Coordinates of C-alpha atoms and ligand atoms in Angstrom, one line a residue:
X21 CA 25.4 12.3 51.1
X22 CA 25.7 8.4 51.3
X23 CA 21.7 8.7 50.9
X24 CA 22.1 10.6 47.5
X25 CA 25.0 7.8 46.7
X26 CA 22.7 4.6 47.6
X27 CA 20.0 6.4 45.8
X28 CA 22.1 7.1 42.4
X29 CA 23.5 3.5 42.8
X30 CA 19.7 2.1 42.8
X31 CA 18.5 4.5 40.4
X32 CA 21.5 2.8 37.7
X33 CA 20.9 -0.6 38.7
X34 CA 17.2 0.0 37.6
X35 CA 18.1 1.1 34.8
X36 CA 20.8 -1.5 33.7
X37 CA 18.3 -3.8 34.8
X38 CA 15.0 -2.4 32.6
X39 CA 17.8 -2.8 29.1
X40 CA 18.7 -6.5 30.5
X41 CA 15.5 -7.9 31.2
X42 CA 13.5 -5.9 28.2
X43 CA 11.2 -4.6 31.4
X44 CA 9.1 -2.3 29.0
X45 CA 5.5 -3.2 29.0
X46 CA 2.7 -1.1 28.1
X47 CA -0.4 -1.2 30.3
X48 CA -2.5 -0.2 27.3
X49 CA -2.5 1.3 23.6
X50 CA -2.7 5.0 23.4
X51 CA -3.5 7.1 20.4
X52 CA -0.8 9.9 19.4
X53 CA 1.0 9.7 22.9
X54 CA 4.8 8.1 23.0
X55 CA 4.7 4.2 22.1
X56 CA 8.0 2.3 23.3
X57 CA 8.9 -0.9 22.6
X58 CA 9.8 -3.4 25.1
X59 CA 13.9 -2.1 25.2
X60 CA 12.1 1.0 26.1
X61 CA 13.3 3.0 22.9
X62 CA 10.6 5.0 21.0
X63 CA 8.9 2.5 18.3
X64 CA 10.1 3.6 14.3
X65 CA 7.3 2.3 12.1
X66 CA 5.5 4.9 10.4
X67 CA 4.0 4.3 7.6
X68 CA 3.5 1.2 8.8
X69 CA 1.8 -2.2 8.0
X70 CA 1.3 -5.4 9.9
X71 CA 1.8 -9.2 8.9
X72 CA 0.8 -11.9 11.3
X73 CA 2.9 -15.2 10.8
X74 CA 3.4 -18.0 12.9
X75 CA 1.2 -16.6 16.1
X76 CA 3.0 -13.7 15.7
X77 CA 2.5 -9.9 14.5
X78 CA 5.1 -8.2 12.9
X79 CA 5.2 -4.1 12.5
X80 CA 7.0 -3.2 9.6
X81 CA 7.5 0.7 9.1
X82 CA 9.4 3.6 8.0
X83 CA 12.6 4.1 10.3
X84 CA 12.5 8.5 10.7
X85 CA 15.4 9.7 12.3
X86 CA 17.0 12.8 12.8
X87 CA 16.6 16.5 11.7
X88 CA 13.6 17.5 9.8
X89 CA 14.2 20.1 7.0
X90 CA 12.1 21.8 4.1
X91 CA 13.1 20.8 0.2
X92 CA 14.1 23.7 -1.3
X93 CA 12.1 25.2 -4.5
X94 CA 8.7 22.4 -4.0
X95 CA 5.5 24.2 -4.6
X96 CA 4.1 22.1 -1.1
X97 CA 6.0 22.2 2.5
X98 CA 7.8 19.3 1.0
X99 CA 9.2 18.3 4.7
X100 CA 11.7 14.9 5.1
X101 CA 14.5 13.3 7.0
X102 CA 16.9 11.1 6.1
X103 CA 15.6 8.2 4.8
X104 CA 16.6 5.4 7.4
X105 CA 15.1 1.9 6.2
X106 CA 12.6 0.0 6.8
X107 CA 12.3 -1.3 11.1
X108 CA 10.6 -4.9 11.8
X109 CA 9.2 -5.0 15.4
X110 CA 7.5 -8.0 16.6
X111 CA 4.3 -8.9 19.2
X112 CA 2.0 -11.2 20.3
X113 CA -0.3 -9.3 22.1
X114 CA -0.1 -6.1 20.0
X115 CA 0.4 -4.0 22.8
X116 CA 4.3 -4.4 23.5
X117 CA 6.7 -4.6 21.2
X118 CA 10.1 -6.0 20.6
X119 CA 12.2 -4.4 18.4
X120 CA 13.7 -6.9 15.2
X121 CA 16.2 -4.8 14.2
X122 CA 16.4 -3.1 10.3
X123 CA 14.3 -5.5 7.8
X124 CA 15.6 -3.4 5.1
X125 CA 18.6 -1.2 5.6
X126 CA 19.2 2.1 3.9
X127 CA 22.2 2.5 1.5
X128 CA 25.1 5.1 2.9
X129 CA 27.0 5.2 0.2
X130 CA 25.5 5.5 -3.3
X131 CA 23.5 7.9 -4.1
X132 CA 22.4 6.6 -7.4
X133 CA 20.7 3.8 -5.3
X134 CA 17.0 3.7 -4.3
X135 CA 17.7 3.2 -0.9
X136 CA 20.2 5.4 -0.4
X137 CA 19.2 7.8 2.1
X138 CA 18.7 11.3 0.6
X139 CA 15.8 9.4 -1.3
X140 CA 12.5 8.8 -0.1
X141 CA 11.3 5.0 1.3
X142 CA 7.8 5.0 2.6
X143 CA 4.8 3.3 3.3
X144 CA 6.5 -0.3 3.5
X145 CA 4.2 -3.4 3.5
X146 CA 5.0 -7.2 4.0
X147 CA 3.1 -10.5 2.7
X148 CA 4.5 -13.7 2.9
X149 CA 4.2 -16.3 -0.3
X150 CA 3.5 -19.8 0.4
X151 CA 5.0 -21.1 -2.5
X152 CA 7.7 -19.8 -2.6
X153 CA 8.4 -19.4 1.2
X154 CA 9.2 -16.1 0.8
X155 CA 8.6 -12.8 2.7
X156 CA 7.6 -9.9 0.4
X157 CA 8.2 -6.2 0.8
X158 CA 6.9 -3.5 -1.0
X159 CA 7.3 0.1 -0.6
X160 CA 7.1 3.9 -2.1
X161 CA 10.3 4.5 -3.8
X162 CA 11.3 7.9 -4.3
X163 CA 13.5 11.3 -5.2
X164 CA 13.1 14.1 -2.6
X165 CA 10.8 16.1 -5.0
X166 CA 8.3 12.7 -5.5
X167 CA 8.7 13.1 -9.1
X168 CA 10.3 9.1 -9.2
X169 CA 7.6 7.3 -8.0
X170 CA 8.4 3.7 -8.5
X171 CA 7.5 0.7 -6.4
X172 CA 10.3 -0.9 -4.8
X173 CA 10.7 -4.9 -4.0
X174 CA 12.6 -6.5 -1.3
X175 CA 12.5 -10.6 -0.3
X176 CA 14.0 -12.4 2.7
X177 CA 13.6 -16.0 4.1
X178 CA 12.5 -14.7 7.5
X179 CA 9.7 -12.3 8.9
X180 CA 12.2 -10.1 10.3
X181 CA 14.9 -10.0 7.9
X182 CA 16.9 -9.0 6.3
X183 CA 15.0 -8.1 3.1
X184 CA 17.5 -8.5 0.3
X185 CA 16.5 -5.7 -2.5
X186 CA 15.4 -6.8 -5.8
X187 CA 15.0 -3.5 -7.6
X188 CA 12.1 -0.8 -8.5
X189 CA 9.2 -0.7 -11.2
X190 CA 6.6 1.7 -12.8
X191 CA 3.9 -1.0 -12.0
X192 CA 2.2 -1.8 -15.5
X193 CA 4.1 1.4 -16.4
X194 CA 2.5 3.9 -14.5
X195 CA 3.9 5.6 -11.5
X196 CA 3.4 4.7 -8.0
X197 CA 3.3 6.6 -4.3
X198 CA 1.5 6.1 -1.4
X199 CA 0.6 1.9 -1.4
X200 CA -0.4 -0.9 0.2
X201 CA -0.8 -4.6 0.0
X202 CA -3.3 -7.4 0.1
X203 CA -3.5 -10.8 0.4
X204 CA -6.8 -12.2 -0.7
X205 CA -8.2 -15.3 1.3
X206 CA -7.5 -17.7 -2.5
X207 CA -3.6 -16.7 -2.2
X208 CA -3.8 -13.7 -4.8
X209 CA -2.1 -10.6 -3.8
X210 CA -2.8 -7.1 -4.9
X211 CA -0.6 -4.0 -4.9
X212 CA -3.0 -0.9 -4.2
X213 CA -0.5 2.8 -5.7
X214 CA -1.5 5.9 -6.0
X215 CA -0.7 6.9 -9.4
X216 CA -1.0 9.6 -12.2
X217 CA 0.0 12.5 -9.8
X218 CA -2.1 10.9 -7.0
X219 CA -5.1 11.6 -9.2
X220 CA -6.0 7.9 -9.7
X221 CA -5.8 5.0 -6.9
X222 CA -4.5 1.9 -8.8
X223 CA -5.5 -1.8 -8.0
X224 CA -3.1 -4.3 -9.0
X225 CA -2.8 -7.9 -9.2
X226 CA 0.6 -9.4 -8.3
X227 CA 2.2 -12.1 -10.3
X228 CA 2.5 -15.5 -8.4
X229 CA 5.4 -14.9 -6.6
X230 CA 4.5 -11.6 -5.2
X231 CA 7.3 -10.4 -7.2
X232 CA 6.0 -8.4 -10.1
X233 CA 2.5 -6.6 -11.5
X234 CA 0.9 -9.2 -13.9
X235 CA -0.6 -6.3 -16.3
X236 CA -4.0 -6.6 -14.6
X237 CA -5.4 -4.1 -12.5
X238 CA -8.0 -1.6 -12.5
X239 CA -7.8 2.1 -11.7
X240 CA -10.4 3.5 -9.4
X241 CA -11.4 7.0 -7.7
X242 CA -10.5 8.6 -11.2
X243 CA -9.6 12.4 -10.7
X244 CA -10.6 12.0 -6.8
X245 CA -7.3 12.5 -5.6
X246 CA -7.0 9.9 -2.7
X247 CA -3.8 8.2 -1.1
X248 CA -2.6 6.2 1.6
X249 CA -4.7 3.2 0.9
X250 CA -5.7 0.8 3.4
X251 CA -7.8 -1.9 2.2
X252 CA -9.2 -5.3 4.5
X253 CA -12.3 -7.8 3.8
X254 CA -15.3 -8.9 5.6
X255 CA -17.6 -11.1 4.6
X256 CA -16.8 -11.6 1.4
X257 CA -17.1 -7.5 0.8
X258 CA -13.9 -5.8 0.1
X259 CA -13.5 -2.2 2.0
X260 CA -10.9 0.3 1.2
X261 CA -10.2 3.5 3.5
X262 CA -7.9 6.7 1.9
X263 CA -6.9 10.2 2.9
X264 CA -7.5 13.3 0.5
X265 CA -4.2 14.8 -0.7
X266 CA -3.1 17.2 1.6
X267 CA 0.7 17.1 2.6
X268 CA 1.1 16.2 5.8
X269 CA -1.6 17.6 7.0
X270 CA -4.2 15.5 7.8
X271 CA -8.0 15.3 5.8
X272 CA -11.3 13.7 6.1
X273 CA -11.1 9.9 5.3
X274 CA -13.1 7.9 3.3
X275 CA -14.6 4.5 2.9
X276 CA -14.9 2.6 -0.3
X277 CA -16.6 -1.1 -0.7
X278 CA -16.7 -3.1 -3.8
X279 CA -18.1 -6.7 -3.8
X280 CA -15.2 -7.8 -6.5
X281 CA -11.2 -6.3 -5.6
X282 CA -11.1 -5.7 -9.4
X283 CA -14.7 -4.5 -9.5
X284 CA -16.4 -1.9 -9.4
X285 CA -16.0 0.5 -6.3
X286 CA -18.0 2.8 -4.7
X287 CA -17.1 5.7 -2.1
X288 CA -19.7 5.5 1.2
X289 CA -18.7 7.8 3.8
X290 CA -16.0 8.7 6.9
X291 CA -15.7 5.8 9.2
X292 CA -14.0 8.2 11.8
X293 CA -16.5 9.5 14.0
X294 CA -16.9 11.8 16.9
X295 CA -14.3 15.1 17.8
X296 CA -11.4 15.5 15.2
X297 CA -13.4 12.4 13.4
X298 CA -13.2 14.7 10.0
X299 CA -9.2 15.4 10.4
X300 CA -9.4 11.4 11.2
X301 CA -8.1 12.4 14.7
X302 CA -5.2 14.9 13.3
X303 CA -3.8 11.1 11.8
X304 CA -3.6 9.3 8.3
X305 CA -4.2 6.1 7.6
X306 CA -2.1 3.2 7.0
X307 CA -3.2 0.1 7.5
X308 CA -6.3 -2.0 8.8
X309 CA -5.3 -5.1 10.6
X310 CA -7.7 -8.0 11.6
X311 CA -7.5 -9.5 14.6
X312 CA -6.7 -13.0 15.1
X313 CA -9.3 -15.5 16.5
X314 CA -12.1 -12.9 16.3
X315 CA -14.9 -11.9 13.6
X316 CA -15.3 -7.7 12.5
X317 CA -12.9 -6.7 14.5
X318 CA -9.9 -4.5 13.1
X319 CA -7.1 -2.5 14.4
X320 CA -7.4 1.2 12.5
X321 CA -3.6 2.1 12.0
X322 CA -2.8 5.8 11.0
X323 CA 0.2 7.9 11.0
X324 CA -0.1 11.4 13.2
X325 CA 2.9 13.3 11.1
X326 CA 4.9 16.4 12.8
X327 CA 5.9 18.1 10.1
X328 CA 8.8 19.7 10.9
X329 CA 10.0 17.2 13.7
X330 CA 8.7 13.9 11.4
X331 CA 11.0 11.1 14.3
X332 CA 8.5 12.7 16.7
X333 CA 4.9 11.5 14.1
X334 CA 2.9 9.3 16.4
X335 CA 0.6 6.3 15.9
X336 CA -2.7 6.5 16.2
X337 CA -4.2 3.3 16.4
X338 CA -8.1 2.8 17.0
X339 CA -10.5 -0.6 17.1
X340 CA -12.6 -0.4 13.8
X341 CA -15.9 -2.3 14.3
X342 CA -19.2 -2.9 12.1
X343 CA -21.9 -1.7 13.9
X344 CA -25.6 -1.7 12.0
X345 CA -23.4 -2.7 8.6
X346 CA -21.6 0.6 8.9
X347 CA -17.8 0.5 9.5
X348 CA -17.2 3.0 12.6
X349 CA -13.3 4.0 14.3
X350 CA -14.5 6.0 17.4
X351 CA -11.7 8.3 19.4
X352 CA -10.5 6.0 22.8
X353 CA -7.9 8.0 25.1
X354 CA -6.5 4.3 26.2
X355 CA -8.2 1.2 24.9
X356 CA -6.7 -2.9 25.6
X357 CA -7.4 -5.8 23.1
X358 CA -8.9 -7.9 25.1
X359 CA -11.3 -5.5 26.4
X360 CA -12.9 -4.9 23.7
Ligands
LIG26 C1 1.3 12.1 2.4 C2 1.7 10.6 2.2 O1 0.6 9.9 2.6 C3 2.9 10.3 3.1 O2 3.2 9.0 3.0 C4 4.0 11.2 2.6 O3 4.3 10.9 1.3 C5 3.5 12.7 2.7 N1 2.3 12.9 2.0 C6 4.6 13.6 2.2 O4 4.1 14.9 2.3

């Protein structure tokens, strides 16, 4: 009996002493399996993108907790949760994660508001303006039957937060879902929606400050039906990676490359290869990240939804590499950084 005590007693001081110390370290990244950050509490990004700032990486993402149900009367399994905010985790070696708290909180109160939380916040993405020193959100704004489809915009003074909330748009008038963000090498910045039903993928250059559309875009993949947008550069080419339109259920991918962000683009092929490689390994994409300090070498970030238990979607995150001028993610059970 004094055994089982002692034990007990040991088995609590571990534990008190994992939450003091932040003990949670992962030994690797790996795809779809349960990702904790250095607290040891699940990691809340989906939807996420990356910015790096200061030798630092930060994980902005969709916070999704709480019960999953159906929307009534949608002519699609129109599952959702709550919508929680927007988390901020930080890193420096990508692997563990501490959490930053809510970069952008959702509203509790007024449900009139765009962030309250029986609307829809998703697919947040952060830049940061050197002009104006300012940290820039964007993110999907919308009502729980996606018929709003606005772009929202959020600011703050620090990578973390808080964001303060500016307001939402219909970017150069038209209507905006599933989007990104990118930050072009001379300073511009682009805001990359899916628009007109998610029949059209919409480029956008941002004013200045990162703040506004500036009335020039170009809209691309006409009638092709492609979302979550992902775009990155290398060597001067610009590459863009989407999903078809399917839900939550996850589709073949596909790569785009233009030599101009406002030029012309053409559709090339699926960079996912091997098993699952044409579901893009039962994920979605999100975001491609390069690495700091090294040439073609990316992190593929997707989103591996559950459906009806969406706090328990995964990340699936894969190197992306140019191999023979082709852009290839290829399935890892377990990979590390530096390995590769
Ligand atoms: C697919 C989108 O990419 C997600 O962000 C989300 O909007 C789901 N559709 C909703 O079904």
């Amino acid at each position: 009996m004094k055994r089982y005590r002692f034990g007990i007693f040991l088995l609590i001081l571990a534990l008190v002493g994992i939450s003091c110390t932040g003990y949670f370290k992962n030994s690797a990244i790996v795809p779809g399996e349960i990702w904790n950050d250095t607290d040891g509490n699940l990691i809340n990004a989906h939807g996420g993108g990356m910015l790096f700032h200061d030798g630092k990486y930060y994980w902005y993402g969709e916070i999704k907790e709480g019960k999953t149900w159906l929307v009534p009367d949608q002519n699609w399994e129109c599952y959702r949760v709550n919508a929680g905010g927007v988390s901020c985790y930080s890193s420096k070696n990508l692997q563990d994660w501490k959490y930053e708290g809510a970069a952008l909180s959702p509203n509790l109160t007024d449900s009139a508001n765009d962030l309250h939380i029986s609307k829809v916040l998703e697919r947040p993405k952060v830049i940061y303006n050197e002009k104006t020193k300012k940290f820039v959100m964007w993110l999907h704004v919308d009502t729980e039957d996606y018929l709003y489809s606005h772009a929202g915009v959020a600011t703050s003074d620090k990578p973390e937060g808080p964001f303060a909330y500016l307001g939402s748009t219909l970017p150069n008038k038209y209507t905006s879902r599933d989007m990104t963000l990118f930050k072009d090498e001379d300073g511009k910045a682009y805001h990359i929606f899916a628009s007109e039903m998610n029949a059209v993928m919409h480029i956008s250059l941002l004013t200045d400050d990162y703040l506004q559309s500036s009335g020039v875009e170009r809209r691309v993949f006409i009638d092709k039906n492609r979302e979550a947008p992902a775009m990155f550069k290398n060597n001067g080419k610009y590459y863009l990676i989407t999903s078809g339109c399917t839900g939550w259920d996850p589709n073949e991918a596909s790569l785009a490359s233009a030599d101009s962000i406002l030029g012309n683009w053409k559709e090339m092929y699926n960079p996912c290869m091997g098993e699952k490689g044409d579901k893009t390994f039962m994920a979605q994409s999100t975001y491609v990240l390069p690495i700091e300090g090294k040439t073609d070498y990316y992190i593929f970030m997707a989103d591996r939804w559950n459906r009806t238990n969406l706090e328990d979607s995964r990340y699936v995150w894969l190197p992306l590499v140019f191999r023979n001028d082709s852009v290839l993610v290829e399935w890892k059970d377990s990979w590390k950084l530096l390995s590769q």
